[in-house]
PDB file of C-alpha atoms in Angstrom:
ATOM      1  CA  ILE A   1     -44.794 -48.803 160.968  1.00 90.00           C
ATOM      2  CA  ALA A   2     -47.249 -50.851 162.975  1.00 92.00           C
ATOM      3  CA  HIS A   3     -50.572 -51.821 161.440  1.00 93.00           C
ATOM      4  CA  GLY A   4     -53.095 -48.955 161.877  1.00 91.00           C
ATOM      5  CA  SER A   5     -50.471 -46.383 162.778  1.00 93.00           C
ATOM      6  CA  SER A   6     -49.678 -43.247 160.798  1.00 93.00           C
ATOM      7  CA  ALA A   7     -46.582 -42.432 158.831  1.00 93.00           C
ATOM      8  CA  THR A   8     -44.690 -39.187 159.275  1.00 91.00           C
ATOM      9  CA  ALA A   9     -44.292 -37.171 156.107  1.00 91.00           C
ATOM     10  CA  PRO A  10     -40.769 -36.151 155.211  1.00 91.00           C
ATOM     11  CA  GLU A  11     -39.915 -32.475 154.804  1.00 88.00           C
ATOM     12  CA  ALA A  12     -41.856 -31.106 151.863  1.00 79.00           C
ATOM     13  CA  PRO A  13     -39.891 -31.644 148.668  1.00 81.00           C
ATOM     14  CA  ASP A  14     -38.512 -28.722 146.752  1.00 80.00           C
ATOM     15  CA  ASP A  15     -40.595 -27.111 144.066  1.00 78.00           C
ATOM     16  CA  ILE A  16     -39.677 -27.878 140.487  1.00 79.00           C
ATOM     17  CA  ASP A  17     -39.192 -25.160 137.868  1.00 82.00           C
ATOM     18  CA  GLY A  18     -42.645 -24.136 136.768  1.00 84.00           C
ATOM     19  CA  TYR A  19     -44.341 -26.310 139.380  1.00 88.00           C
ATOM     20  CA  ILE A  20     -45.271 -26.105 143.040  1.00 87.00           C
ATOM     21  CA  PHE A  21     -45.645 -28.958 145.555  1.00 89.00           C
ATOM     22  CA  THR A  22     -49.311 -29.304 146.518  1.00 88.00           C
ATOM     23  CA  GLY A  23     -49.299 -32.341 148.819  1.00 91.00           C
ATOM     24  CA  TRP A  24     -49.301 -36.164 148.771  1.00 93.00           C
ATOM     25  CA  ASP A  25     -51.491 -38.392 146.631  1.00 91.00           C
ATOM     26  CA  VAL A  26     -52.844 -40.665 149.376  1.00 92.00           C
ATOM     27  CA  GLU A  27     -53.557 -40.487 153.103  1.00 93.00           C
ATOM     28  CA  PHE A  28     -51.109 -42.120 155.482  1.00 92.00           C
ATOM     29  CA  ASP A  29     -52.613 -41.459 158.869  1.00 91.00           C
ATOM     30  CA  GLU A  30     -53.905 -45.064 159.294  1.00 91.00           C
ATOM     31  CA  VAL A  31     -51.729 -47.459 157.355  1.00 93.00           C
ATOM     32  CA  THR A  32     -53.013 -51.022 156.957  1.00 92.00           C
ATOM     33  CA  SER A  33     -50.736 -52.242 154.167  1.00 93.00           C
ATOM     34  CA  ASP A  34     -47.519 -51.410 152.397  1.00 93.00           C
ATOM     35  CA  LEU A  35     -48.010 -47.975 150.842  1.00 93.00           C
ATOM     36  CA  THR A  36     -46.325 -45.752 148.288  1.00 95.00           C
ATOM     37  CA  VAL A  37     -47.058 -42.051 148.757  1.00 94.00           C
ATOM     38  CA  THR A  38     -46.208 -39.799 145.809  1.00 94.00           C
ATOM     39  CA  ALA A  39     -45.567 -36.049 145.867  1.00 92.00           C
ATOM     40  CA  GLN A  40     -48.037 -34.013 143.834  1.00 90.00           C
ATOM     41  CA  TYR A  41     -47.230 -30.888 141.873  1.00 90.00           C
ATOM     42  CA  ALA A  42     -49.236 -28.252 140.040  1.00 91.00           C
ATOM     43  CA  ILE A  43     -48.282 -25.629 137.488  1.00 91.00           C
ATOM     44  CA  ALA A  44     -47.036 -22.553 139.315  1.00 93.00           C
ATOM     45  CA  HIS A  45     -46.458 -18.918 138.518  1.00 93.00           C
ATOM     46  CA  ILE A  46     -44.342 -16.245 140.147  1.00 94.00           C
ATOM     47  CA  VAL A  47     -46.176 -13.196 141.481  1.00 96.00           C
ATOM     48  CA  THR A  48     -43.925 -10.240 142.238  1.00 97.00           C
ATOM     49  CA  PHE A  49     -45.224  -7.290 144.257  1.00 98.00           C
ATOM     50  CA  VAL A  50     -43.265  -4.089 143.614  1.00 98.00           C
ATOM     51  CA  ASN A  51     -43.459  -0.543 144.957  1.00 97.00           C
ATOM     52  CA  TRP A  52     -43.982   2.583 142.847  1.00 96.00           C
ATOM     53  CA  ASP A  53     -40.213   2.830 142.211  1.00 95.00           C
ATOM     54  CA  GLY A  54     -39.841  -0.800 141.109  1.00 95.00           C
ATOM     55  CA  GLN A  55     -38.434  -2.010 144.415  1.00 96.00           C
ATOM     56  CA  VAL A  56     -39.504  -5.615 145.063  1.00 97.00           C
ATOM     57  CA  ILE A  57     -41.680  -5.907 148.157  1.00 96.00           C
ATOM     58  CA  LYS A  58     -42.553  -9.601 147.993  1.00 96.00           C
ATOM     59  CA  THR A  59     -42.183 -12.564 145.646  1.00 95.00           C
ATOM     60  CA  GLN A  60     -44.613 -15.465 145.840  1.00 94.00           C
ATOM     61  CA  LYS A  61     -45.006 -18.767 143.963  1.00 92.00           C
ATOM     62  CA  VAL A  62     -48.686 -19.460 143.346  1.00 93.00           C
ATOM     63  CA  GLN A  63     -50.499 -22.502 142.010  1.00 93.00           C
ATOM     64  CA  GLU A  64     -52.149 -21.771 138.693  1.00 92.00           C
ATOM     65  CA  GLY A  65     -55.716 -20.603 139.069  1.00 93.00           C
ATOM     66  CA  THR A  66     -55.345 -19.637 142.712  1.00 94.00           C
ATOM     67  CA  GLY A  67     -54.753 -16.230 144.266  1.00 95.00           C
ATOM     68  CA  ALA A  68     -51.632 -14.598 145.606  1.00 97.00           C
ATOM     69  CA  THR A  69     -51.491 -12.972 149.030  1.00 96.00           C
ATOM     70  CA  ALA A  70     -50.701  -9.246 149.196  1.00 96.00           C
ATOM     71  CA  PRO A  71     -47.810  -8.122 151.418  1.00 96.00           C
ATOM     72  CA  GLU A  72     -48.791  -7.699 155.067  1.00 94.00           C
ATOM     73  CA  THR A  73     -47.249  -4.236 155.284  1.00 94.00           C
ATOM     74  CA  THR A  74     -48.938  -1.505 153.256  1.00 94.00           C
ATOM     75  CA  PRO A  75     -46.480   0.035 150.788  1.00 96.00           C
ATOM     76  CA  SER A  76     -45.539   3.652 151.388  1.00 95.00           C
ATOM     77  CA  ARG A  77     -44.462   6.651 149.388  1.00 97.00           C
ATOM     78  CA  GLU A  78     -43.635  10.072 150.793  1.00 95.00           C
ATOM     79  CA  ASN A  79     -46.486  12.579 150.557  1.00 96.00           C
ATOM     80  CA  HIS A  80     -48.713   9.995 148.856  1.00 97.00           C
ATOM     81  CA  THR A  81     -51.532   7.683 149.914  1.00 97.00           C
ATOM     82  CA  PHE A  82     -51.604   4.023 148.896  1.00 97.00           C
ATOM     83  CA  THR A  83     -54.716   3.307 146.803  1.00 97.00           C
ATOM     84  CA  GLY A  84     -54.281  -0.352 145.879  1.00 97.00           C
ATOM     85  CA  TRP A  85     -52.589  -2.593 143.316  1.00 98.00           C
ATOM     86  CA  ASP A  86     -52.606  -2.080 139.569  1.00 97.00           C
ATOM     87  CA  VAL A  87     -53.815  -5.581 138.580  1.00 97.00           C
ATOM     88  CA  ALA A  88     -55.920  -8.311 140.148  1.00 97.00           C
ATOM     89  CA  PHE A  89     -54.103 -11.335 141.582  1.00 97.00           C
ATOM     90  CA  ASP A  90     -56.970 -13.497 142.858  1.00 95.00           C
ATOM     91  CA  GLU A  91     -56.739 -15.979 139.958  1.00 95.00           C
ATOM     92  CA  VAL A  92     -53.205 -16.191 138.646  1.00 95.00           C
ATOM     93  CA  THR A  93     -52.699 -17.808 135.232  1.00 93.00           C
ATOM     94  CA  SER A  94     -49.196 -16.577 134.370  1.00 94.00           C
ATOM     95  CA  ASP A  95     -46.182 -14.924 135.929  1.00 94.00           C
ATOM     96  CA  LEU A  96     -47.359 -11.559 137.207  1.00 97.00           C
ATOM     97  CA  THR A  97     -45.914  -8.281 138.394  1.00 98.00           C
ATOM     98  CA  VAL A  98     -48.235  -6.321 140.690  1.00 98.00           C
ATOM     99  CA  THR A  99     -47.374  -2.660 141.258  1.00 98.00           C
ATOM    100  CA  ALA A 100     -48.453  -0.485 144.187  1.00 98.00           C
ATOM    101  CA  GLN A 101     -50.572   2.491 143.218  1.00 98.00           C
ATOM    102  CA  PHE A 102     -50.483   5.858 144.989  1.00 98.00           C
ATOM    103  CA  GLU A 103     -52.301   9.162 144.903  1.00 97.00           C
ATOM    104  CA  LEU A 104     -50.622  12.431 145.743  1.00 97.00           C
ATOM    105  CA  ASN A 105     -51.902  13.602 149.127  1.00 98.00           C
ATOM    106  CA  LYS A 106     -54.624  16.219 149.146  1.00 97.00           C
ATOM    107  CA  TYR A 107     -55.299  18.682 151.928  1.00 98.00           C
ATOM    108  CA  THR A 108     -58.123  20.957 152.987  1.00 98.00           C
ATOM    109  CA  VAL A 109     -57.360  24.671 152.948  1.00 98.00           C
ATOM    110  CA  THR A 110     -59.891  26.705 154.934  1.00 98.00           C
ATOM    111  CA  PHE A 111     -60.114  30.475 154.616  1.00 98.00           C
ATOM    112  CA  MET A 112     -61.653  32.103 157.701  1.00 98.00           C
ATOM    113  CA  SER A 113     -63.132  35.586 157.973  1.00 97.00           C
ATOM    114  CA  ASP A 114     -64.339  37.083 161.260  1.00 95.00           C
ATOM    115  CA  GLY A 115     -64.648  33.618 162.834  1.00 96.00           C
ATOM    116  CA  ASN A 116     -66.613  32.092 159.964  1.00 97.00           C
ATOM    117  CA  VAL A 117     -65.589  29.760 157.127  1.00 98.00           C
ATOM    118  CA  TYR A 118     -65.283  31.997 154.083  1.00 98.00           C
ATOM    119  CA  ASP A 119     -63.951  29.488 151.540  1.00 98.00           C
ATOM    120  CA  GLU A 120     -62.722  25.890 151.508  1.00 98.00           C
ATOM    121  CA  GLN A 121     -60.486  24.245 148.906  1.00 98.00           C
ATOM    122  CA  THR A 122     -58.906  20.832 148.300  1.00 98.00           C
ATOM    123  CA  VAL A 123     -55.274  21.221 147.258  1.00 98.00           C
ATOM    124  CA  GLU A 124     -52.677  18.632 146.217  1.00 97.00           C
ATOM    125  CA  HIS A 125     -49.423  18.369 148.145  1.00 97.00           C
ATOM    126  CA  GLY A 126     -47.006  21.124 147.130  1.00 96.00           C
ATOM    127  CA  SER A 127     -49.589  23.067 145.137  1.00 97.00           C
ATOM    128  CA  SER A 128     -51.046  26.495 145.842  1.00 98.00           C
ATOM    129  CA  ALA A 129     -54.475  27.403 147.104  1.00 98.00           C
ATOM    130  CA  THR A 130     -56.298  30.164 145.230  1.00 97.00           C
ATOM    131  CA  ALA A 131     -57.047  33.301 147.195  1.00 97.00           C
ATOM    132  CA  PRO A 132     -60.785  33.988 147.263  1.00 97.00           C
ATOM    133  CA  VAL A 133     -62.244  37.441 146.690  1.00 97.00           C
ATOM    134  CA  SER A 134     -61.178  39.644 149.591  1.00 96.00           C
ATOM    135  CA  PRO A 135     -63.765  39.384 152.384  1.00 97.00           C
ATOM    136  CA  GLU A 136     -65.649  42.345 153.772  1.00 96.00           C
ATOM    137  CA  LYS A 137     -66.294  43.283 157.395  1.00 97.00           C
ATOM    138  CA  ALA A 138     -68.391  46.209 158.533  1.00 96.00           C
ATOM    139  CA  GLY A 139     -66.247  49.106 159.676  1.00 97.00           C
ATOM    140  CA  HIS A 140     -63.008  47.372 158.705  1.00 98.00           C
ATOM    141  CA  THR A 141     -60.648  47.171 155.749  1.00 98.00           C
ATOM    142  CA  PHE A 142     -59.180  43.837 154.608  1.00 98.00           C
ATOM    143  CA  VAL A 143     -55.374  43.880 154.863  1.00 98.00           C
ATOM    144  CA  LYS A 144     -54.103  40.369 154.010  1.00 97.00           C
ATOM    145  CA  TRP A 145     -54.279  36.642 154.813  1.00 98.00           C
ATOM    146  CA  ASP A 146     -52.276  35.645 157.887  1.00 97.00           C
ATOM    147  CA  VAL A 147     -50.207  32.800 156.347  1.00 96.00           C
ATOM    148  CA  ALA A 148     -48.801  31.949 152.920  1.00 97.00           C
ATOM    149  CA  PHE A 149     -50.636  29.315 150.875  1.00 97.00           C
ATOM    150  CA  ASP A 150     -48.395  28.846 147.821  1.00 96.00           C
ATOM    151  CA  ASN A 151     -46.967  25.487 148.986  1.00 97.00           C
ATOM    152  CA  ILE A 152     -49.562  23.454 150.843  1.00 98.00           C
ATOM    153  CA  THR A 153     -48.185  20.410 152.702  1.00 97.00           C
ATOM    154  CA  ALA A 154     -50.867  19.850 155.375  1.00 97.00           C
ATOM    155  CA  ASN A 155     -54.437  20.807 156.235  1.00 98.00           C
ATOM    156  CA  THR A 156     -54.244  24.578 156.618  1.00 98.00           C
ATOM    157  CA  THR A 157     -56.409  27.288 158.145  1.00 98.00           C
ATOM    158  CA  ILE A 158     -55.883  30.794 156.784  1.00 98.00           C
ATOM    159  CA  THR A 159     -57.401  33.783 158.546  1.00 98.00           C
ATOM    160  CA  ALA A 160     -58.269  37.204 157.142  1.00 98.00           C
ATOM    161  CA  ILE A 161     -56.604  40.167 158.835  1.00 98.00           C
ATOM    162  CA  PHE A 162     -58.529  43.441 159.002  1.00 98.00           C
ATOM    163  CA  ASP A 163     -57.706  46.964 160.130  1.00 98.00           C
ATOM    164  CA  ILE A 164     -60.472  48.836 161.914  1.00 98.00           C
ATOM    165  CA  ASN A 165     -61.650  51.900 159.992  1.00 98.00           C
ATOM    166  CA  GLU A 166     -61.273  55.418 161.381  1.00 98.00           C
ATOM    167  CA  TYR A 167     -63.721  58.202 160.581  1.00 98.00           C
ATOM    168  CA  THR A 168     -63.560  61.977 160.822  1.00 98.00           C
ATOM    169  CA  VAL A 169     -65.946  63.670 163.217  1.00 98.00           C
ATOM    170  CA  THR A 170     -66.226  67.434 162.744  1.00 98.00           C
ATOM    171  CA  PHE A 171     -67.907  69.658 165.342  1.00 98.00           C
ATOM    172  CA  ILE A 172     -69.427  72.901 163.974  1.00 97.00           C
ATOM    173  CA  GLY A 173     -70.270  75.929 166.082  1.00 96.00           C
ATOM    174  CA  PHE A 174     -72.973  78.614 166.033  1.00 94.00           C
ATOM    175  CA  ASN A 175     -71.735  80.555 163.043  1.00 91.00           C
ATOM    176  CA  GLY A 176     -70.524  77.499 161.074  1.00 93.00           C
ATOM    177  CA  GLU A 177     -67.035  77.736 162.510  1.00 95.00           C
ATOM    178  CA  GLU A 178     -65.104  74.486 162.922  1.00 96.00           C
ATOM    179  CA  LEU A 179     -64.764  73.799 166.635  1.00 96.00           C
ATOM    180  CA  ASP A 180     -62.936  70.472 166.592  1.00 97.00           C
ATOM    181  CA  VAL A 181     -61.973  67.622 164.250  1.00 98.00           C
ATOM    182  CA  GLN A 182     -61.449  64.122 165.632  1.00 98.00           C
ATOM    183  CA  SER A 183     -60.376  60.753 164.166  1.00 98.00           C
ATOM    184  CA  VAL A 184     -62.567  58.048 165.706  1.00 98.00           C
ATOM    185  CA  GLU A 185     -62.467  54.254 165.294  1.00 98.00           C
ATOM    186  CA  TYR A 186     -65.521  52.381 164.005  1.00 98.00           C
ATOM    187  CA  GLU A 187     -68.319  52.184 166.610  1.00 97.00           C
ATOM    188  CA  SER A 188     -66.334  54.247 169.129  1.00 98.00           C
ATOM    189  CA  PRO A 189     -67.601  57.552 170.562  1.00 98.00           C
ATOM    190  CA  ALA A 190     -66.370  61.037 169.750  1.00 98.00           C
ATOM    191  CA  ILE A 191     -65.734  63.486 172.581  1.00 97.00           C
ATOM    192  CA  ALA A 192     -67.732  66.700 172.366  1.00 96.00           C
ATOM    193  CA  PRO A 193     -65.814  69.944 172.742  1.00 96.00           C
ATOM    194  CA  GLU A 194     -67.138  72.618 175.070  1.00 94.00           C
ATOM    195  CA  ALA A 195     -69.840  74.535 173.278  1.00 92.00           C
ATOM    196  CA  PRO A 196     -68.814  78.199 172.921  1.00 94.00           C
ATOM    197  CA  VAL A 197     -70.831  80.921 174.613  1.00 95.00           C
ATOM    198  CA  VAL A 198     -72.796  83.018 172.142  1.00 96.00           C
ATOM    199  CA  GLU A 199     -74.219  86.315 173.298  1.00 95.00           C
ATOM    200  CA  GLY A 200     -78.007  86.263 173.237  1.00 96.00           C
ATOM    201  CA  TYR A 201     -78.221  82.559 172.725  1.00 97.00           C
ATOM    202  CA  THR A 202     -78.209  79.417 174.837  1.00 97.00           C
ATOM    203  CA  PHE A 203     -76.624  76.151 173.744  1.00 97.00           C
ATOM    204  CA  VAL A 204     -79.285  73.409 173.544  1.00 97.00           C
ATOM    205  CA  LYS A 205     -77.616  70.268 172.168  1.00 97.00           C
ATOM    206  CA  TRP A 206     -75.652  68.768 169.292  1.00 97.00           C
ATOM    207  CA  ASP A 207     -77.786  67.935 166.282  1.00 97.00           C
ATOM    208  CA  VAL A 208     -76.732  64.279 165.853  1.00 97.00           C
ATOM    209  CA  ALA A 209     -75.558  61.507 168.167  1.00 97.00           C
ATOM    210  CA  PHE A 210     -71.853  60.696 168.191  1.00 97.00           C
ATOM    211  CA  ASN A 211     -71.590  57.919 170.763  1.00 97.00           C
ATOM    212  CA  LYS A 212     -71.157  55.240 168.074  1.00 97.00           C
ATOM    213  CA  ILE A 213     -69.442  56.518 164.973  1.00 97.00           C
ATOM    214  CA  VAL A 214     -69.849  54.408 161.807  1.00 97.00           C
ATOM    215  CA  GLU A 215     -69.025  56.974 159.102  1.00 97.00           C
ATOM    216  CA  ASN A 216     -67.592  60.443 158.599  1.00 98.00           C
ATOM    217  CA  THR A 217     -69.854  62.700 160.652  1.00 98.00           C
ATOM    218  CA  THR A 218     -70.531  66.410 161.024  1.00 98.00           C
ATOM    219  CA  VAL A 219     -71.986  67.452 164.371  1.00 98.00           C
ATOM    220  CA  THR A 220     -73.481  70.940 164.645  1.00 97.00           C
ATOM    221  CA  ALA A 221     -74.256  72.887 167.789  1.00 97.00           C
ATOM    222  CA  ILE A 222     -77.879  73.941 168.183  1.00 97.00           C
ATOM    223  CA  TYR A 223     -78.694  77.189 170.041  1.00 97.00           C
ATOM    224  CA  SER A 224     -81.926  78.808 171.032  1.00 97.00           C
ATOM    225  CA  VAL A 225     -82.320  82.567 171.119  1.00 97.00           C
ATOM    226  CA  ASN A 226     -82.660  83.939 174.638  1.00 97.00           C
ATOM    227  CA  THR A 227     -85.940  85.504 175.745  1.00 97.00           C
ATOM    228  CA  TYR A 228     -86.296  88.085 178.528  1.00 96.00           C
ATOM    229  CA  THR A 229     -89.071  89.505 180.640  1.00 97.00           C
ATOM    230  CA  VAL A 230     -89.693  93.238 180.219  1.00 97.00           C
ATOM    231  CA  VAL A 231     -91.768  94.789 183.023  1.00 97.00           C
ATOM    232  CA  PHE A 232     -93.355  98.214 182.593  1.00 97.00           C
ATOM    233  CA  MET A 233     -93.913  99.968 185.960  1.00 97.00           C
ATOM    234  CA  SER A 234     -96.147 102.888 186.807  1.00 97.00           C
ATOM    235  CA  ASP A 235     -96.361 104.548 190.191  1.00 96.00           C
ATOM    236  CA  GLY A 236     -94.394 101.815 191.896  1.00 91.00           C
TER     237      GLY A 236
END
């Protein structure tokens, strides 16, 4: 090459067993005399990255004392989340196998009652949630949860199903006779029967309200005794 010019390096030489090529011993970008450039090697180690099942993901030759580079693609395992590697590889001093670590997926199971969160649990993939104590709702009876939760595989919302309660409303007449019996849903009204006519008395009202039934209820007719005007006449 001409004085002051640079030489062109040949293709990097092959690594040698137990060693890795690290470069050339002298610069050759401005040559001013005859020059011998010698390949340099350092002790090397093999770093093998493997998945949870032992499948090799990547093999890398690393100069002793330096770090390996993790695979670009994050390892995967069905129904698991990758959490990292089992050993450090930032300062390699011997051949090394690095294994991907995983955690079984966990999901949130939310139990809802009457539009509100009643209970919340974290459950591993394929495991069961634990049913909480049956919720209560005024005027209703708990029936069941709307979906099964014995094999959780995703975040799941489970809703309580209730049946509305029905109550018995009994209407009682003047002499204690039963006038009517009705089955009425919670907070619904009963329908009053026609109050019977009682000689000498006038129906006044029912003794309790029944426009919003919340329990078994007895409704009794109230009467007032009639009063009359008696006029005594004398001589017209």
